Amino acid sequence: FKIEYPDWGRYFVRIWDPNGGAACGKTVYVDWPGWAGQAKREFPGAASLLTFTSDKTNYKVGETAVVTFPSSGIGRALVTIESGSEILDAVWVTPTEQQSQYSFEISPEMAPNVYVSITLVQPHAQSKNDAPIRLYGTIPIMVEDPDSRITPVLEMADVLEPEKKVEISVYEKNGMPMTYTIAMVDEGLLDLTRFRTPDPWRHFFAREALGIKTWDLYSYVIGAYGGKLEKVFGIGGGDEISPVKDLKANRFKPVVKFLGPFELDKGETAEHAFTMPNYVGSVRTMVVAAGYMSYGSNEKTTAVKKPLMLLATLPRVLGPSESVALPVTVFAMDEDIRTVTLKVKANEMFTIKSFQKQVTFEAVGDQVINFELETIKNTGIGKVEIEAVSGQHRATYIIDIDIRNPNPPVTQVFSKKLDPGASYTLEQLLPGMQGSNTAVLEVSSLLPIDLDRRLNYLIRYPHGCLEQTISGAFPQLYIPALIETTDAMNKRITAHIRAALNKLIRFQTSDGSLTLWPGGRSSDWVSSYAGHFFLEAEKQGYALPVGLKSAWLSYQQERAGDWSPDEDSKYNMGLAQAYRLYT
């Protein structure tokens, strides 16, 4: 055969008998001879690679691993067993004709994997082959310790029913003690992120990268042929890519249940029970367990269904005096279901034109029935309950919906100056819908400044750049000292100040300064402004993010010491220095 330029490299030549099926093969290396070879320029170590194999790819503790490498009966071979951080064993082996073998016993410290490295050194003046003076190769050996695995067993019904009791039994297959958690999650949610049941054993016993680096001087021996060893291999661990399954549409409310952690003694079986919510679909129940230096997991997918089911749909929000259609899908999954009676009930936020209808099924299937609803002239939380009945079968579906006014808030201000001893009665129709309006009375011996409305504007979640965040949160430290605040207002103020404090760490750089935007350049003004804010917050008992204050103090002290009056002529550096010293 002929290799065209520039397709140099290593080729595997295989010869087989199509009648008898016998076959053999050999790896050959094709390149320009001598110094002109492409491999010498792009991959100088390629010809020095020693290819060898093991009798298995995975071993258990106590088994014997056998590695086989090609040889010609001359030279010596250094075989090393290497983990991710150290050399476990090193042996000199005398090669034999054609091929050589080396065997060793798998021990527990070799888990989760080791690397077998072989350095084959040949005499300088040998003429039995054209291989380099030194060949090097390494292969991974995966090791599994049976004692590191536990097998949790999960027993439950193959089909579950909504709003019925779910019973789960958990035990270890071999009766070993373990600590475990149970999670039951809607399969549709899991498919969104292609979530695979956690396998702690795979995590803690993942393949380790080769942490041993190897060098030698054979490539510098005069008149010898050998590549640079450190350029031959770059071996690391890897992660698996979980397979992608077909996504399944699910129009019902998802189920997410988490139970545990629980302790299970040797030989015991634990029982768990809970009520399945009003859900129809498929759920995956996952058990993740850990014992003494051992881990495991298990899963089971079950359908959740019953003969008669409902699905109703409403918008996420509604407005006052708004008409809306309520489509109700009825699923009849049993041949015995023929006539289904539907009833709709709602709280005081709705009026219903027709609250009861009937639907007839001739076979298993589903039908859609529409009801007409109208919201009242008010805001609040609406509740709609749909019930389907057919003989002994019954299904319900409940929807909670927010009824809010889509218009922006309106504020009207009335002011009146009262002389000593005078009184005043305000006869004014409050703006807005009934139940949505409030009034605030502000009395002051000074000119009124509409303090309540202005302070309420500040009580909002901090956002924007760091200067905007601090400017919104800083005044909230002093609001309780200026006006009477309710418990709800105090909770909002506390939450916003804490959010602003936690946000500061995102703007801090490695030298302790703070920036206007995350990842931006340091700002002397913003650094002092932020420090002023969190120092005042600390005085009022707020906890600061770990490391924020100490790093900031170091930066401020260093900048203050480095400052010189010469900078005063540019960008008001003197003012920045004064504020820095003040804080």
PDB file of C-alpha atoms in Angstrom, residues 280-539:
ATOM      1  CA  VAL A 280     -50.999  12.976  37.387  1.00  0.00           C
ATOM      2  CA  GLY A 281     -47.944  11.886  35.423  1.00  0.00           C
ATOM      3  CA  SER A 282     -44.743  10.016  36.185  1.00  0.00           C
ATOM      4  CA  VAL A 283     -42.371  10.387  39.135  1.00  0.00           C
ATOM      5  CA  ARG A 284     -38.888   9.085  39.814  1.00  0.00           C
ATOM      6  CA  THR A 285     -38.088   8.018  43.369  1.00  0.00           C
ATOM      7  CA  MET A 286     -34.362   8.168  44.146  1.00  0.00           C
ATOM      8  CA  VAL A 287     -32.494   6.787  47.156  1.00  0.00           C
ATOM      9  CA  VAL A 288     -28.929   7.991  47.751  1.00  0.00           C
ATOM     10  CA  ALA A 289     -27.060   6.166  50.521  1.00  0.00           C
ATOM     11  CA  ALA A 290     -23.699   6.177  52.297  1.00  0.00           C
ATOM     12  CA  GLY A 291     -22.069   3.787  54.750  1.00  0.00           C
ATOM     13  CA  TYR A 292     -18.568   3.477  56.165  1.00  0.00           C
ATOM     14  CA  MET A 293     -16.322   4.292  53.182  1.00  0.00           C
ATOM     15  CA  SER A 294     -19.085   2.973  50.916  1.00  0.00           C
ATOM     16  CA  TYR A 295     -21.743   4.562  48.740  1.00  0.00           C
ATOM     17  CA  GLY A 296     -24.653   3.649  46.492  1.00  0.00           C
ATOM     18  CA  SER A 297     -27.961   4.737  44.989  1.00  0.00           C
ATOM     19  CA  ASN A 298     -31.113   3.326  43.442  1.00  0.00           C
ATOM     20  CA  GLU A 299     -34.167   4.604  41.604  1.00  0.00           C
ATOM     21  CA  LYS A 300     -37.647   3.602  40.504  1.00  0.00           C
ATOM     22  CA  THR A 301     -39.984   5.320  38.046  1.00  0.00           C
ATOM     23  CA  THR A 302     -43.721   4.960  38.688  1.00  0.00           C
ATOM     24  CA  ALA A 303     -46.845   6.224  36.992  1.00  0.00           C
ATOM     25  CA  VAL A 304     -49.323   8.359  38.944  1.00  0.00           C
ATOM     26  CA  LYS A 305     -52.824   8.043  37.562  1.00  0.00           C
ATOM     27  CA  LYS A 306     -56.414   7.040  38.293  1.00  0.00           C
ATOM     28  CA  PRO A 307     -59.505   6.192  36.190  1.00  0.00           C
ATOM     29  CA  LEU A 308     -60.987   9.724  36.309  1.00  0.00           C
ATOM     30  CA  MET A 309     -58.733  12.777  36.070  1.00  0.00           C
ATOM     31  CA  LEU A 310     -59.072  16.533  35.579  1.00  0.00           C
ATOM     32  CA  LEU A 311     -57.000  19.370  34.177  1.00  0.00           C
ATOM     33  CA  ALA A 312     -58.228  22.981  34.330  1.00  0.00           C
ATOM     34  CA  THR A 313     -56.471  26.077  32.990  1.00  0.00           C
ATOM     35  CA  LEU A 314     -56.668  29.770  33.913  1.00  0.00           C
ATOM     36  CA  PRO A 315     -54.335  32.711  33.225  1.00  0.00           C
ATOM     37  CA  ARG A 316     -51.625  33.407  35.791  1.00  0.00           C
ATOM     38  CA  VAL A 317     -53.333  36.666  36.855  1.00  0.00           C
ATOM     39  CA  LEU A 318     -56.686  38.376  36.327  1.00  0.00           C
ATOM     40  CA  GLY A 319     -57.996  41.899  36.743  1.00  0.00           C
ATOM     41  CA  PRO A 320     -61.174  43.226  38.419  1.00  0.00           C
ATOM     42  CA  SER A 321     -64.432  42.956  36.422  1.00  0.00           C
ATOM     43  CA  GLU A 322     -62.805  40.629  33.904  1.00  0.00           C
ATOM     44  CA  SER A 323     -64.564  37.775  32.089  1.00  0.00           C
ATOM     45  CA  VAL A 324     -62.614  34.591  31.499  1.00  0.00           C
ATOM     46  CA  ALA A 325     -63.246  31.139  30.020  1.00  0.00           C
ATOM     47  CA  LEU A 326     -62.296  28.139  32.146  1.00  0.00           C
ATOM     48  CA  PRO A 327     -61.474  25.111  29.943  1.00  0.00           C
ATOM     49  CA  VAL A 328     -61.662  21.825  31.854  1.00  0.00           C
ATOM     50  CA  THR A 329     -60.182  18.664  30.332  1.00  0.00           C
ATOM     51  CA  VAL A 330     -61.764  15.434  31.590  1.00  0.00           C
ATOM     52  CA  PHE A 331     -59.771  12.203  31.215  1.00  0.00           C
ATOM     53  CA  ALA A 332     -61.740   8.942  31.311  1.00  0.00           C
ATOM     54  CA  MET A 333     -59.218   6.094  31.575  1.00  0.00           C
ATOM     55  CA  ASP A 334     -61.684   3.274  32.349  1.00  0.00           C
ATOM     56  CA  GLU A 335     -64.252   1.597  30.096  1.00  0.00           C
ATOM     57  CA  ASP A 336     -66.832   1.780  32.912  1.00  0.00           C
ATOM     58  CA  ILE A 337     -66.861   5.596  32.885  1.00  0.00           C
ATOM     59  CA  ARG A 338     -69.664   6.860  30.661  1.00  0.00           C
ATOM     60  CA  THR A 339     -71.295   9.973  32.162  1.00  0.00           C
ATOM     61  CA  VAL A 340     -69.274  12.496  34.140  1.00  0.00           C
ATOM     62  CA  THR A 341     -70.821  15.369  36.119  1.00  0.00           C
ATOM     63  CA  LEU A 342     -68.695  18.508  36.455  1.00  0.00           C
ATOM     64  CA  LYS A 343     -69.220  21.128  39.182  1.00  0.00           C
ATOM     65  CA  VAL A 344     -67.358  24.419  39.567  1.00  0.00           C
ATOM     66  CA  LYS A 345     -67.144  26.320  42.858  1.00  0.00           C
ATOM     67  CA  ALA A 346     -65.355  29.603  43.537  1.00  0.00           C
ATOM     68  CA  ASN A 347     -64.798  31.993  46.424  1.00  0.00           C
ATOM     69  CA  GLU A 348     -66.258  35.489  46.704  1.00  0.00           C
ATOM     70  CA  MET A 349     -63.874  36.857  44.041  1.00  0.00           C
ATOM     71  CA  PHE A 350     -65.825  35.177  41.195  1.00  0.00           C
ATOM     72  CA  THR A 351     -69.318  34.907  39.781  1.00  0.00           C
ATOM     73  CA  ILE A 352     -70.173  31.784  37.738  1.00  0.00           C
ATOM     74  CA  LYS A 353     -72.789  31.722  34.973  1.00  0.00           C
ATOM     75  CA  SER A 354     -73.248  27.928  34.909  1.00  0.00           C
ATOM     76  CA  PHE A 355     -71.674  25.923  37.711  1.00  0.00           C
ATOM     77  CA  GLN A 356     -72.645  22.376  36.591  1.00  0.00           C
ATOM     78  CA  LYS A 357     -72.331  20.472  33.297  1.00  0.00           C
ATOM     79  CA  GLN A 358     -72.314  16.865  32.104  1.00  0.00           C
ATOM     80  CA  VAL A 359     -70.134  15.082  29.557  1.00  0.00           C
ATOM     81  CA  THR A 360     -70.643  11.626  28.029  1.00  0.00           C
ATOM     82  CA  PHE A 361     -67.887   9.208  26.958  1.00  0.00           C
ATOM     83  CA  GLU A 362     -68.378   6.380  24.479  1.00  0.00           C
ATOM     84  CA  ALA A 363     -64.829   5.091  24.934  1.00  0.00           C
ATOM     85  CA  VAL A 364     -61.643   5.781  26.850  1.00  0.00           C
ATOM     86  CA  GLY A 365     -60.383   9.282  26.056  1.00  0.00           C
ATOM     87  CA  ASP A 366     -60.635  12.930  27.027  1.00  0.00           C
ATOM     88  CA  GLN A 367     -62.980  15.862  26.377  1.00  0.00           C
ATOM     89  CA  VAL A 368     -62.837  19.617  27.005  1.00  0.00           C
ATOM     90  CA  ILE A 369     -65.727  21.477  28.689  1.00  0.00           C
ATOM     91  CA  ASN A 370     -65.761  25.292  29.053  1.00  0.00           C
ATOM     92  CA  PHE A 371     -67.156  27.329  31.960  1.00  0.00           C
ATOM     93  CA  GLU A 372     -67.561  31.114  32.036  1.00  0.00           C
ATOM     94  CA  LEU A 373     -66.357  33.101  35.071  1.00  0.00           C
ATOM     95  CA  GLU A 374     -66.237  36.800  35.923  1.00  0.00           C
ATOM     96  CA  THR A 375     -64.214  38.538  38.621  1.00  0.00           C
ATOM     97  CA  ILE A 376     -65.813  41.094  40.946  1.00  0.00           C
ATOM     98  CA  LYS A 377     -64.791  44.757  41.190  1.00  0.00           C
ATOM     99  CA  ASN A 378     -62.095  44.118  43.743  1.00  0.00           C
ATOM    100  CA  THR A 379     -58.595  42.733  44.146  1.00  0.00           C
ATOM    101  CA  GLY A 380     -57.423  39.738  46.151  1.00  0.00           C
ATOM    102  CA  ILE A 381     -56.773  36.009  45.860  1.00  0.00           C
ATOM    103  CA  GLY A 382     -59.301  34.001  43.885  1.00  0.00           C
ATOM    104  CA  LYS A 383     -59.903  30.284  44.330  1.00  0.00           C
ATOM    105  CA  VAL A 384     -61.639  27.952  41.874  1.00  0.00           C
ATOM    106  CA  GLU A 385     -62.416  24.297  42.602  1.00  0.00           C
ATOM    107  CA  ILE A 386     -63.579  21.840  39.937  1.00  0.00           C
ATOM    108  CA  GLU A 387     -65.081  18.471  40.840  1.00  0.00           C
ATOM    109  CA  ALA A 388     -65.794  15.540  38.512  1.00  0.00           C
ATOM    110  CA  VAL A 389     -67.972  12.608  39.604  1.00  0.00           C
ATOM    111  CA  SER A 390     -68.823   9.396  37.757  1.00  0.00           C
ATOM    112  CA  GLY A 391     -70.264   6.621  39.906  1.00  0.00           C
ATOM    113  CA  GLN A 392     -67.687   5.754  42.553  1.00  0.00           C
ATOM    114  CA  HIS A 393     -64.948   7.684  40.761  1.00  0.00           C
ATOM    115  CA  ARG A 394     -64.192  11.246  41.831  1.00  0.00           C
ATOM    116  CA  ALA A 395     -61.539  13.820  40.884  1.00  0.00           C
ATOM    117  CA  THR A 396     -60.897  17.414  41.977  1.00  0.00           C
ATOM    118  CA  TYR A 397     -58.729  20.245  40.723  1.00  0.00           C
ATOM    119  CA  ILE A 398     -58.041  23.505  42.587  1.00  0.00           C
ATOM    120  CA  ILE A 399     -56.625  26.737  41.144  1.00  0.00           C
ATOM    121  CA  ASP A 400     -55.460  29.736  43.174  1.00  0.00           C
ATOM    122  CA  ILE A 401     -55.149  32.921  41.136  1.00  0.00           C
ATOM    123  CA  ASP A 402     -54.101  36.482  41.895  1.00  0.00           C
ATOM    124  CA  ILE A 403     -56.608  39.195  40.997  1.00  0.00           C
ATOM    125  CA  ARG A 404     -54.734  42.489  40.832  1.00  0.00           C
ATOM    126  CA  ASN A 405     -55.266  45.942  39.418  1.00  0.00           C
ATOM    127  CA  PRO A 406     -53.016  46.418  36.375  1.00  0.00           C
ATOM    128  CA  ASN A 407     -52.967  50.215  36.741  1.00  0.00           C
ATOM    129  CA  PRO A 408     -49.991  51.995  38.376  1.00  0.00           C
ATOM    130  CA  PRO A 409     -50.322  53.342  41.955  1.00  0.00           C
ATOM    131  CA  VAL A 410     -51.862  56.806  42.321  1.00  0.00           C
ATOM    132  CA  THR A 411     -50.941  59.185  45.153  1.00  0.00           C
ATOM    133  CA  GLN A 412     -52.871  62.327  46.072  1.00  0.00           C
ATOM    134  CA  VAL A 413     -51.496  64.833  48.584  1.00  0.00           C
ATOM    135  CA  PHE A 414     -53.607  67.348  50.522  1.00  0.00           C
ATOM    136  CA  SER A 415     -52.029  69.923  52.840  1.00  0.00           C
ATOM    137  CA  LYS A 416     -53.558  72.314  55.349  1.00  0.00           C
ATOM    138  CA  LYS A 417     -52.078  74.842  57.745  1.00  0.00           C
ATOM    139  CA  LEU A 418     -53.820  74.837  61.129  1.00  0.00           C
ATOM    140  CA  ASP A 419     -53.802  77.748  63.529  1.00  0.00           C
ATOM    141  CA  PRO A 420     -53.593  77.040  67.285  1.00  0.00           C
ATOM    142  CA  GLY A 421     -56.842  75.504  68.525  1.00  0.00           C
ATOM    143  CA  ALA A 422     -58.276  75.001  65.015  1.00  0.00           C
ATOM    144  CA  SER A 423     -59.598  71.766  63.476  1.00  0.00           C
ATOM    145  CA  TYR A 424     -59.994  70.537  59.912  1.00  0.00           C
ATOM    146  CA  THR A 425     -62.154  67.854  58.258  1.00  0.00           C
ATOM    147  CA  LEU A 426     -61.111  66.406  54.903  1.00  0.00           C
ATOM    148  CA  GLU A 427     -64.038  65.329  52.768  1.00  0.00           C
ATOM    149  CA  GLN A 428     -62.373  63.688  49.816  1.00  0.00           C
ATOM    150  CA  LEU A 429     -63.191  60.510  47.912  1.00  0.00           C
ATOM    151  CA  LEU A 430     -60.206  58.189  48.123  1.00  0.00           C
ATOM    152  CA  PRO A 431     -58.730  57.294  44.712  1.00  0.00           C
ATOM    153  CA  GLY A 432     -58.636  53.741  43.432  1.00  0.00           C
ATOM    154  CA  MET A 433     -60.764  50.666  44.024  1.00  0.00           C
ATOM    155  CA  GLN A 434     -62.323  49.850  47.349  1.00  0.00           C
ATOM    156  CA  GLY A 435     -59.903  47.917  49.523  1.00  0.00           C
ATOM    157  CA  SER A 436     -56.825  49.019  47.597  1.00  0.00           C
ATOM    158  CA  ASN A 437     -56.442  52.486  49.129  1.00  0.00           C
ATOM    159  CA  THR A 438     -54.804  53.699  52.328  1.00  0.00           C
ATOM    160  CA  ALA A 439     -54.275  57.088  53.942  1.00  0.00           C
ATOM    161  CA  VAL A 440     -51.329  58.466  55.902  1.00  0.00           C
ATOM    162  CA  LEU A 441     -51.453  61.544  58.138  1.00  0.00           C
ATOM    163  CA  GLU A 442     -48.230  63.512  58.516  1.00  0.00           C
ATOM    164  CA  VAL A 443     -48.123  66.223  61.199  1.00  0.00           C
ATOM    165  CA  SER A 444     -45.145  68.556  61.537  1.00  0.00           C
ATOM    166  CA  SER A 445     -44.335  71.937  63.015  1.00  0.00           C
ATOM    167  CA  LEU A 446     -42.165  72.554  59.930  1.00  0.00           C
ATOM    168  CA  LEU A 447     -43.220  72.762  56.320  1.00  0.00           C
ATOM    169  CA  PRO A 448     -44.403  69.257  55.214  1.00  0.00           C
ATOM    170  CA  ILE A 449     -42.084  67.362  52.850  1.00  0.00           C
ATOM    171  CA  ASP A 450     -44.282  64.314  52.157  1.00  0.00           C
ATOM    172  CA  LEU A 451     -41.828  62.206  54.168  1.00  0.00           C
ATOM    173  CA  ASP A 452     -43.842  58.978  54.190  1.00  0.00           C
ATOM    174  CA  ARG A 453     -44.112  58.724  50.396  1.00  0.00           C
ATOM    175  CA  ARG A 454     -40.455  59.549  49.868  1.00  0.00           C
ATOM    176  CA  LEU A 455     -39.287  57.000  52.433  1.00  0.00           C
ATOM    177  CA  ASN A 456     -41.554  54.329  50.983  1.00  0.00           C
ATOM    178  CA  TYR A 457     -39.851  54.934  47.637  1.00  0.00           C
ATOM    179  CA  LEU A 458     -36.537  54.015  49.274  1.00  0.00           C
ATOM    180  CA  ILE A 459     -37.870  50.773  50.768  1.00  0.00           C
ATOM    181  CA  ARG A 460     -37.226  48.667  47.693  1.00  0.00           C
ATOM    182  CA  TYR A 461     -34.884  45.901  46.686  1.00  0.00           C
ATOM    183  CA  PRO A 462     -31.380  47.259  45.977  1.00  0.00           C
ATOM    184  CA  HIS A 463     -30.371  47.111  42.338  1.00  0.00           C
ATOM    185  CA  GLY A 464     -28.132  48.831  39.826  1.00  0.00           C
ATOM    186  CA  CYS A 465     -24.497  49.788  40.244  1.00  0.00           C
ATOM    187  CA  LEU A 466     -22.858  49.826  43.670  1.00  0.00           C
ATOM    188  CA  GLU A 467     -23.435  53.555  44.166  1.00  0.00           C
ATOM    189  CA  GLN A 468     -27.156  53.162  43.371  1.00  0.00           C
ATOM    190  CA  THR A 469     -27.402  50.130  45.649  1.00  0.00           C
ATOM    191  CA  ILE A 470     -25.843  51.961  48.598  1.00  0.00           C
ATOM    192  CA  SER A 471     -27.854  55.144  47.974  1.00  0.00           C
ATOM    193  CA  GLY A 472     -31.059  53.100  48.176  1.00  0.00           C
ATOM    194  CA  ALA A 473     -30.072  51.048  51.235  1.00  0.00           C
ATOM    195  CA  PHE A 474     -28.114  53.601  53.306  1.00  0.00           C
ATOM    196  CA  PRO A 475     -31.144  55.794  54.232  1.00  0.00           C
ATOM    197  CA  GLN A 476     -33.134  52.714  55.238  1.00  0.00           C
ATOM    198  CA  LEU A 477     -30.828  52.364  58.258  1.00  0.00           C
ATOM    199  CA  TYR A 478     -32.423  55.499  59.739  1.00  0.00           C
ATOM    200  CA  ILE A 479     -36.080  55.170  58.676  1.00  0.00           C
ATOM    201  CA  PRO A 480     -37.229  53.647  62.028  1.00  0.00           C
ATOM    202  CA  ALA A 481     -35.801  56.711  63.795  1.00  0.00           C
ATOM    203  CA  LEU A 482     -37.781  59.121  61.591  1.00  0.00           C
ATOM    204  CA  ILE A 483     -41.244  57.560  61.361  1.00  0.00           C
ATOM    205  CA  GLU A 484     -43.321  54.887  63.057  1.00  0.00           C
ATOM    206  CA  THR A 485     -42.848  51.663  61.115  1.00  0.00           C
ATOM    207  CA  THR A 486     -45.008  48.554  61.004  1.00  0.00           C
ATOM    208  CA  ASP A 487     -43.688  45.018  61.463  1.00  0.00           C
ATOM    209  CA  ALA A 488     -44.070  44.359  57.746  1.00  0.00           C
ATOM    210  CA  MET A 489     -42.121  47.515  56.901  1.00  0.00           C
ATOM    211  CA  ASN A 490     -39.355  46.575  59.347  1.00  0.00           C
ATOM    212  CA  LYS A 491     -39.028  43.142  57.731  1.00  0.00           C
ATOM    213  CA  ARG A 492     -38.725  44.708  54.281  1.00  0.00           C
ATOM    214  CA  ILE A 493     -36.120  47.203  55.482  1.00  0.00           C
ATOM    215  CA  THR A 494     -34.058  44.480  57.156  1.00  0.00           C
ATOM    216  CA  ALA A 495     -34.234  42.232  54.093  1.00  0.00           C
ATOM    217  CA  HIS A 496     -33.160  45.042  51.757  1.00  0.00           C
ATOM    218  CA  ILE A 497     -30.219  46.111  53.920  1.00  0.00           C
ATOM    219  CA  ARG A 498     -29.017  42.515  54.208  1.00  0.00           C
ATOM    220  CA  ALA A 499     -29.343  42.073  50.449  1.00  0.00           C
ATOM    221  CA  ALA A 500     -27.270  45.205  49.866  1.00  0.00           C
ATOM    222  CA  LEU A 501     -24.578  44.040  52.315  1.00  0.00           C
ATOM    223  CA  ASN A 502     -24.365  40.602  50.705  1.00  0.00           C
ATOM    224  CA  LYS A 503     -24.153  42.235  47.283  1.00  0.00           C
ATOM    225  CA  LEU A 504     -21.031  44.226  48.260  1.00  0.00           C
ATOM    226  CA  ILE A 505     -18.753  41.191  48.096  1.00  0.00           C
ATOM    227  CA  ARG A 506     -19.446  40.898  44.344  1.00  0.00           C
ATOM    228  CA  PHE A 507     -17.958  44.361  43.819  1.00  0.00           C
ATOM    229  CA  GLN A 508     -14.819  43.835  45.942  1.00  0.00           C
ATOM    230  CA  THR A 509     -11.503  43.207  44.180  1.00  0.00           C
ATOM    231  CA  SER A 510      -8.549  41.131  45.340  1.00  0.00           C
ATOM    232  CA  ASP A 511      -6.835  44.172  46.923  1.00  0.00           C
ATOM    233  CA  GLY A 512      -9.895  45.028  49.058  1.00  0.00           C
ATOM    234  CA  SER A 513     -11.165  47.991  47.030  1.00  0.00           C
ATOM    235  CA  LEU A 514     -14.652  48.197  45.546  1.00  0.00           C
ATOM    236  CA  THR A 515     -15.784  48.917  42.004  1.00  0.00           C
ATOM    237  CA  LEU A 516     -18.793  50.623  40.476  1.00  0.00           C
ATOM    238  CA  TRP A 517     -19.723  47.456  38.551  1.00  0.00           C
ATOM    239  CA  PRO A 518     -18.563  43.851  39.128  1.00  0.00           C
ATOM    240  CA  GLY A 519     -15.228  43.243  37.424  1.00  0.00           C
ATOM    241  CA  GLY A 520     -14.626  46.960  36.848  1.00  0.00           C
ATOM    242  CA  ARG A 521     -11.833  49.271  37.960  1.00  0.00           C
ATOM    243  CA  SER A 522     -11.373  50.288  41.589  1.00  0.00           C
ATOM    244  CA  SER A 523     -12.998  53.546  42.696  1.00  0.00           C
ATOM    245  CA  ASP A 524     -11.734  55.511  45.700  1.00  0.00           C
ATOM    246  CA  TRP A 525     -15.075  57.268  46.132  1.00  0.00           C
ATOM    247  CA  VAL A 526     -17.177  54.095  45.911  1.00  0.00           C
ATOM    248  CA  SER A 527     -14.770  52.247  48.238  1.00  0.00           C
ATOM    249  CA  SER A 528     -15.177  54.906  50.935  1.00  0.00           C
ATOM    250  CA  TYR A 529     -18.941  55.223  50.338  1.00  0.00           C
ATOM    251  CA  ALA A 530     -19.433  51.448  50.644  1.00  0.00           C
ATOM    252  CA  GLY A 531     -17.269  51.303  53.778  1.00  0.00           C
ATOM    253  CA  HIS A 532     -19.225  54.154  55.346  1.00  0.00           C
ATOM    254  CA  PHE A 533     -22.454  52.235  54.691  1.00  0.00           C
ATOM    255  CA  PHE A 534     -21.419  48.842  56.039  1.00  0.00           C
ATOM    256  CA  LEU A 535     -19.723  50.367  59.109  1.00  0.00           C
ATOM    257  CA  GLU A 536     -22.973  52.130  60.020  1.00  0.00           C
ATOM    258  CA  ALA A 537     -24.907  48.920  59.352  1.00  0.00           C
ATOM    259  CA  GLU A 538     -22.511  46.994  61.594  1.00  0.00           C
ATOM    260  CA  LYS A 539     -23.178  49.477  64.411  1.00  0.00           C
TER     261      LYS A 539
END
